[in-house]
mmCIF file with all atom_site columns, C-alpha atoms in Angstrom:
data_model
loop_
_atom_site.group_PDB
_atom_site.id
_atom_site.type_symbol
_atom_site.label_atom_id
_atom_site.label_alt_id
_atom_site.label_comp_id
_atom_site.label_asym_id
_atom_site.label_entity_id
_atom_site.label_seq_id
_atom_site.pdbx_PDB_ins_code
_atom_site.Cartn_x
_atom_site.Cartn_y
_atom_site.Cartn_z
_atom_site.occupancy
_atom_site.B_iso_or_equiv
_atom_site.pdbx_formal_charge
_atom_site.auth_seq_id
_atom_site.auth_comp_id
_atom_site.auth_asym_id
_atom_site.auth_atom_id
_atom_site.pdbx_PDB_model_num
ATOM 1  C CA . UNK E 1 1  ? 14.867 -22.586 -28.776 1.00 42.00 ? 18 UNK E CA 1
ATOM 2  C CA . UNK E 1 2  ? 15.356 -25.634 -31.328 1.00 48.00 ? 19 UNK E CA 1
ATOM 3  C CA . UNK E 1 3  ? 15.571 -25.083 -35.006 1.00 54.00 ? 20 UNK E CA 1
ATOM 4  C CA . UNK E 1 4  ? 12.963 -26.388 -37.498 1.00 59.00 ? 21 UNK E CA 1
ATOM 5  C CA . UNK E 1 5  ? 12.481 -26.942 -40.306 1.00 59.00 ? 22 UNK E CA 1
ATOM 6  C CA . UNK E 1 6  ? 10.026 -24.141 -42.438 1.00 66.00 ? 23 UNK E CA 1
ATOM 7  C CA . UNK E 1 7  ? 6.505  -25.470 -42.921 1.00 71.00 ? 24 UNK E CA 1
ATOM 8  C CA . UNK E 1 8  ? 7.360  -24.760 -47.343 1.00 73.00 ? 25 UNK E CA 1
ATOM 9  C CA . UNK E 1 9  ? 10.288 -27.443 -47.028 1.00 73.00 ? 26 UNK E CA 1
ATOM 10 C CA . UNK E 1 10 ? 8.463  -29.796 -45.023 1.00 75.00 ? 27 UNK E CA 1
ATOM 11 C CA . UNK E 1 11 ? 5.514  -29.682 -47.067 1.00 79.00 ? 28 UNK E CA 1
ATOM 12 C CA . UNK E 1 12 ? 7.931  -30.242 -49.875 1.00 79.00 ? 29 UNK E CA 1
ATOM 13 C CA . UNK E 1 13 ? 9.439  -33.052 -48.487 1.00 78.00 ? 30 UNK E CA 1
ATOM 14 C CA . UNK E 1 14 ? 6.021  -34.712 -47.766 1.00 81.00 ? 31 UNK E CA 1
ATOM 15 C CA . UNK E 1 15 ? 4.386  -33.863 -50.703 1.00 83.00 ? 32 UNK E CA 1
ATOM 16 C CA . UNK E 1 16 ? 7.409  -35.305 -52.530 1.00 81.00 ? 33 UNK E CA 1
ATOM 17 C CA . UNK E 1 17 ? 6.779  -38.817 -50.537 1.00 81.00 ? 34 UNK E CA 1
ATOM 18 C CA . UNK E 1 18 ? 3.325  -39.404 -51.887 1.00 83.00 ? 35 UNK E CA 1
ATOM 19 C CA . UNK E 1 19 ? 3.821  -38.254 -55.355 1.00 82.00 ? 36 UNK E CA 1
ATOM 20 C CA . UNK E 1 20 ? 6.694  -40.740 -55.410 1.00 81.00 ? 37 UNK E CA 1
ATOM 21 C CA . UNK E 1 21 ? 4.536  -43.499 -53.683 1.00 79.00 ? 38 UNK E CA 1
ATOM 22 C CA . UNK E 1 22 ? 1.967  -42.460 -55.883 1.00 79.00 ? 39 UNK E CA 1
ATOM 23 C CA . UNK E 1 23 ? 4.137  -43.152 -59.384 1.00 79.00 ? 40 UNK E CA 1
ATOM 24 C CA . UNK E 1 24 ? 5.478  -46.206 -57.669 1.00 77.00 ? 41 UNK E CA 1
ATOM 25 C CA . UNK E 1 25 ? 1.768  -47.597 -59.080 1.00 76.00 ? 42 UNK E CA 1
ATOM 26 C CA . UNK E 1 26 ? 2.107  -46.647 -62.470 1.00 74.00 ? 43 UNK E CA 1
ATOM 27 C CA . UNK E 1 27 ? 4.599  -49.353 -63.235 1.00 76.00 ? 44 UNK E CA 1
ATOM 28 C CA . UNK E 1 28 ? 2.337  -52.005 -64.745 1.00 75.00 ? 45 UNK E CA 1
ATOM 29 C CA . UNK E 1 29 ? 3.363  -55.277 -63.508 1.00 74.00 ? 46 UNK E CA 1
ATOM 30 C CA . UNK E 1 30 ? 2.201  -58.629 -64.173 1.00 83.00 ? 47 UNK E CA 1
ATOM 31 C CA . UNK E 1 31 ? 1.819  -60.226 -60.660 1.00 86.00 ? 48 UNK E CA 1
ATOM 32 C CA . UNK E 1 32 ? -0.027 -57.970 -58.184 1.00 85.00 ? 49 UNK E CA 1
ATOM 33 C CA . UNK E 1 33 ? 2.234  -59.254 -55.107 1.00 87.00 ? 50 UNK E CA 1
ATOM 34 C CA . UNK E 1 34 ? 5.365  -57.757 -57.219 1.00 81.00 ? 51 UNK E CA 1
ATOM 35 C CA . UNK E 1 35 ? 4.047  -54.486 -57.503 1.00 82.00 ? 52 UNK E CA 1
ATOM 36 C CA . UNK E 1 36 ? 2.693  -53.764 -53.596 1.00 84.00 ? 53 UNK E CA 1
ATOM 37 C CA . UNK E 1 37 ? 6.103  -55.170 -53.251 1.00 84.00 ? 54 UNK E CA 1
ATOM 38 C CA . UNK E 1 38 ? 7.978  -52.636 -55.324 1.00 83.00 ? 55 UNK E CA 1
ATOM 39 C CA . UNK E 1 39 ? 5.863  -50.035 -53.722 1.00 83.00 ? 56 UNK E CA 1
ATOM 40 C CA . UNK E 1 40 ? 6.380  -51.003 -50.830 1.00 86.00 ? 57 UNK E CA 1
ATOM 41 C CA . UNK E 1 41 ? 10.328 -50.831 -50.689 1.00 85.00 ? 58 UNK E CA 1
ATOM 42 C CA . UNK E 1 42 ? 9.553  -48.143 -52.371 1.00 85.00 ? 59 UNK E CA 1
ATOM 43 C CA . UNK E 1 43 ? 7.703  -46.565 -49.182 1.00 85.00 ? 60 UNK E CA 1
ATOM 44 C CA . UNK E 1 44 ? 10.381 -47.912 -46.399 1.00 88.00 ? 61 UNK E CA 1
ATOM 45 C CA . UNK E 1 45 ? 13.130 -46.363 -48.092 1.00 86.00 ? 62 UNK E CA 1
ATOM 46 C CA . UNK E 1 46 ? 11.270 -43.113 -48.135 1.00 85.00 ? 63 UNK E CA 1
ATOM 47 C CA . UNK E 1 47 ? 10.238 -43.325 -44.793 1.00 85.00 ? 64 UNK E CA 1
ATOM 48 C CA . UNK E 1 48 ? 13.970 -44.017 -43.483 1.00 86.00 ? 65 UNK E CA 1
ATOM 49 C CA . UNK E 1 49 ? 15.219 -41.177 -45.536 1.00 84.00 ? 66 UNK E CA 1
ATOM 50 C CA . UNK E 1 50 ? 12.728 -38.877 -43.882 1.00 81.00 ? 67 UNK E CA 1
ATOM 51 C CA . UNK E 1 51 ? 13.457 -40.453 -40.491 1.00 82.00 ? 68 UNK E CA 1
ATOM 52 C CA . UNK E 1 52 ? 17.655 -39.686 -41.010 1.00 81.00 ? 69 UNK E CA 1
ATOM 53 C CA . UNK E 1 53 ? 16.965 -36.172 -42.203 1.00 78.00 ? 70 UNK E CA 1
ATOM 54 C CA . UNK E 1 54 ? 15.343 -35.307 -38.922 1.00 76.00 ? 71 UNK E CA 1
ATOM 55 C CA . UNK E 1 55 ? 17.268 -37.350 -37.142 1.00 73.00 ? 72 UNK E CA 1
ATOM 56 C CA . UNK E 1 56 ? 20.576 -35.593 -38.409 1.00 73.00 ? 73 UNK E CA 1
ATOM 57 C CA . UNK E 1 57 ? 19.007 -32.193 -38.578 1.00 71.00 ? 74 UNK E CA 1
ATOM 58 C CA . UNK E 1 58 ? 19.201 -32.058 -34.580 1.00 69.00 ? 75 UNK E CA 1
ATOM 59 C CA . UNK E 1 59 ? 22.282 -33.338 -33.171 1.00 69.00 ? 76 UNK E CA 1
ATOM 60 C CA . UNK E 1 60 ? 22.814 -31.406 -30.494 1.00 69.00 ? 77 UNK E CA 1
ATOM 61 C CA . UNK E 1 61 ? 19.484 -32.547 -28.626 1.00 73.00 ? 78 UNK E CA 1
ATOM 62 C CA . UNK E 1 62 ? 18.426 -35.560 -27.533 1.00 73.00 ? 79 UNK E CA 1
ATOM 63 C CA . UNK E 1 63 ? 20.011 -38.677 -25.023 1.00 77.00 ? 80 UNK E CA 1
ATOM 64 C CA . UNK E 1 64 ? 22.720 -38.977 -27.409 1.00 73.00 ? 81 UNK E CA 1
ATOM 65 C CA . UNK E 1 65 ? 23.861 -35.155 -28.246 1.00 76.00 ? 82 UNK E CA 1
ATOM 66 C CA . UNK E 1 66 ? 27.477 -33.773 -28.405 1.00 75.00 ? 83 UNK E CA 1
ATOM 67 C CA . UNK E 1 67 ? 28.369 -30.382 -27.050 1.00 77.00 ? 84 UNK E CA 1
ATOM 68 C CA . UNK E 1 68 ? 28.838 -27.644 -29.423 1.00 74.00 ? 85 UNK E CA 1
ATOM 69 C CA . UNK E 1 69 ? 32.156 -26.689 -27.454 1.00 78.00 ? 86 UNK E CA 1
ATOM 70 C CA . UNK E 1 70 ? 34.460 -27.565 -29.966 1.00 77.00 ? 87 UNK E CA 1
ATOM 71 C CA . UNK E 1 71 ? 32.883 -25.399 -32.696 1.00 74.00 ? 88 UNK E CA 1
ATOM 72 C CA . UNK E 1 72 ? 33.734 -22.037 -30.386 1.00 78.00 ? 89 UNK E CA 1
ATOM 73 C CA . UNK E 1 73 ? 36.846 -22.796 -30.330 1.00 80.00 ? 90 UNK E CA 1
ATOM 74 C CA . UNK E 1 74 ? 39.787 -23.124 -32.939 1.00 77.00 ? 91 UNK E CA 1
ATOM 75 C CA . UNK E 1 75 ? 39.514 -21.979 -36.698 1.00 78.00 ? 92 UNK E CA 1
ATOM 76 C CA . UNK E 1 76 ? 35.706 -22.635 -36.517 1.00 79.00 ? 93 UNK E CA 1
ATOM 77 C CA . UNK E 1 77 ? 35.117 -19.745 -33.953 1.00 79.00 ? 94 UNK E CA 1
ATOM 78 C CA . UNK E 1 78 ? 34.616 -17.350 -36.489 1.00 82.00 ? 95 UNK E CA 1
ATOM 79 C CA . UNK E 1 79 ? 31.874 -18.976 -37.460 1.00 80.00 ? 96 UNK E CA 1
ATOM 80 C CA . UNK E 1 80 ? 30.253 -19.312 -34.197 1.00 74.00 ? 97 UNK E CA 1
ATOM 81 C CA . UNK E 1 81 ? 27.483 -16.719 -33.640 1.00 71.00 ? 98 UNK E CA 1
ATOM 82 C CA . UNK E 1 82 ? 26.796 -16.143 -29.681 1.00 64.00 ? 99 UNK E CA 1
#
């Protein structure tokens, strides 16, 4: 079974992103191709930030995973629940 994240922070997290976004419009700018601009870095950066938390939140699945050996082992076996 593979951790997730609760629906409440996801929501959160999501909910976040378009409030954000949303603000991003409030800035009054003169040119219109500065603003969708703005908002639009504005959006990527977001989006990547998202992307790297769920990217990070599962490292040990996935092509490129590492074995969770080392962390039964040594001073961090205490920690270790079977």
């Amino acid at each position: 079974m593979q951790p997730e994240r609760p629906s409440a922070e996801r929501g959160r997290a999501f909910g976040g992103t378009v409030v954000l976004i949303r603000l991003t419009f409030l800035y009054g700018m003169r040119k219109l191709r500065v603003q969708l601009l703005f908002v639009a870095s504005v959006a990527a950066l977001v989006g990547f930030s998202l992307l790297l938390v769920l990217v990070v939140d599962r490292p040990f699945a996935g092509e490129l995973s590492m074995s969770p050996a080392p962390y039964r082992e040594g001073a961090l076996a205490q920690y270790w629940t079977p």
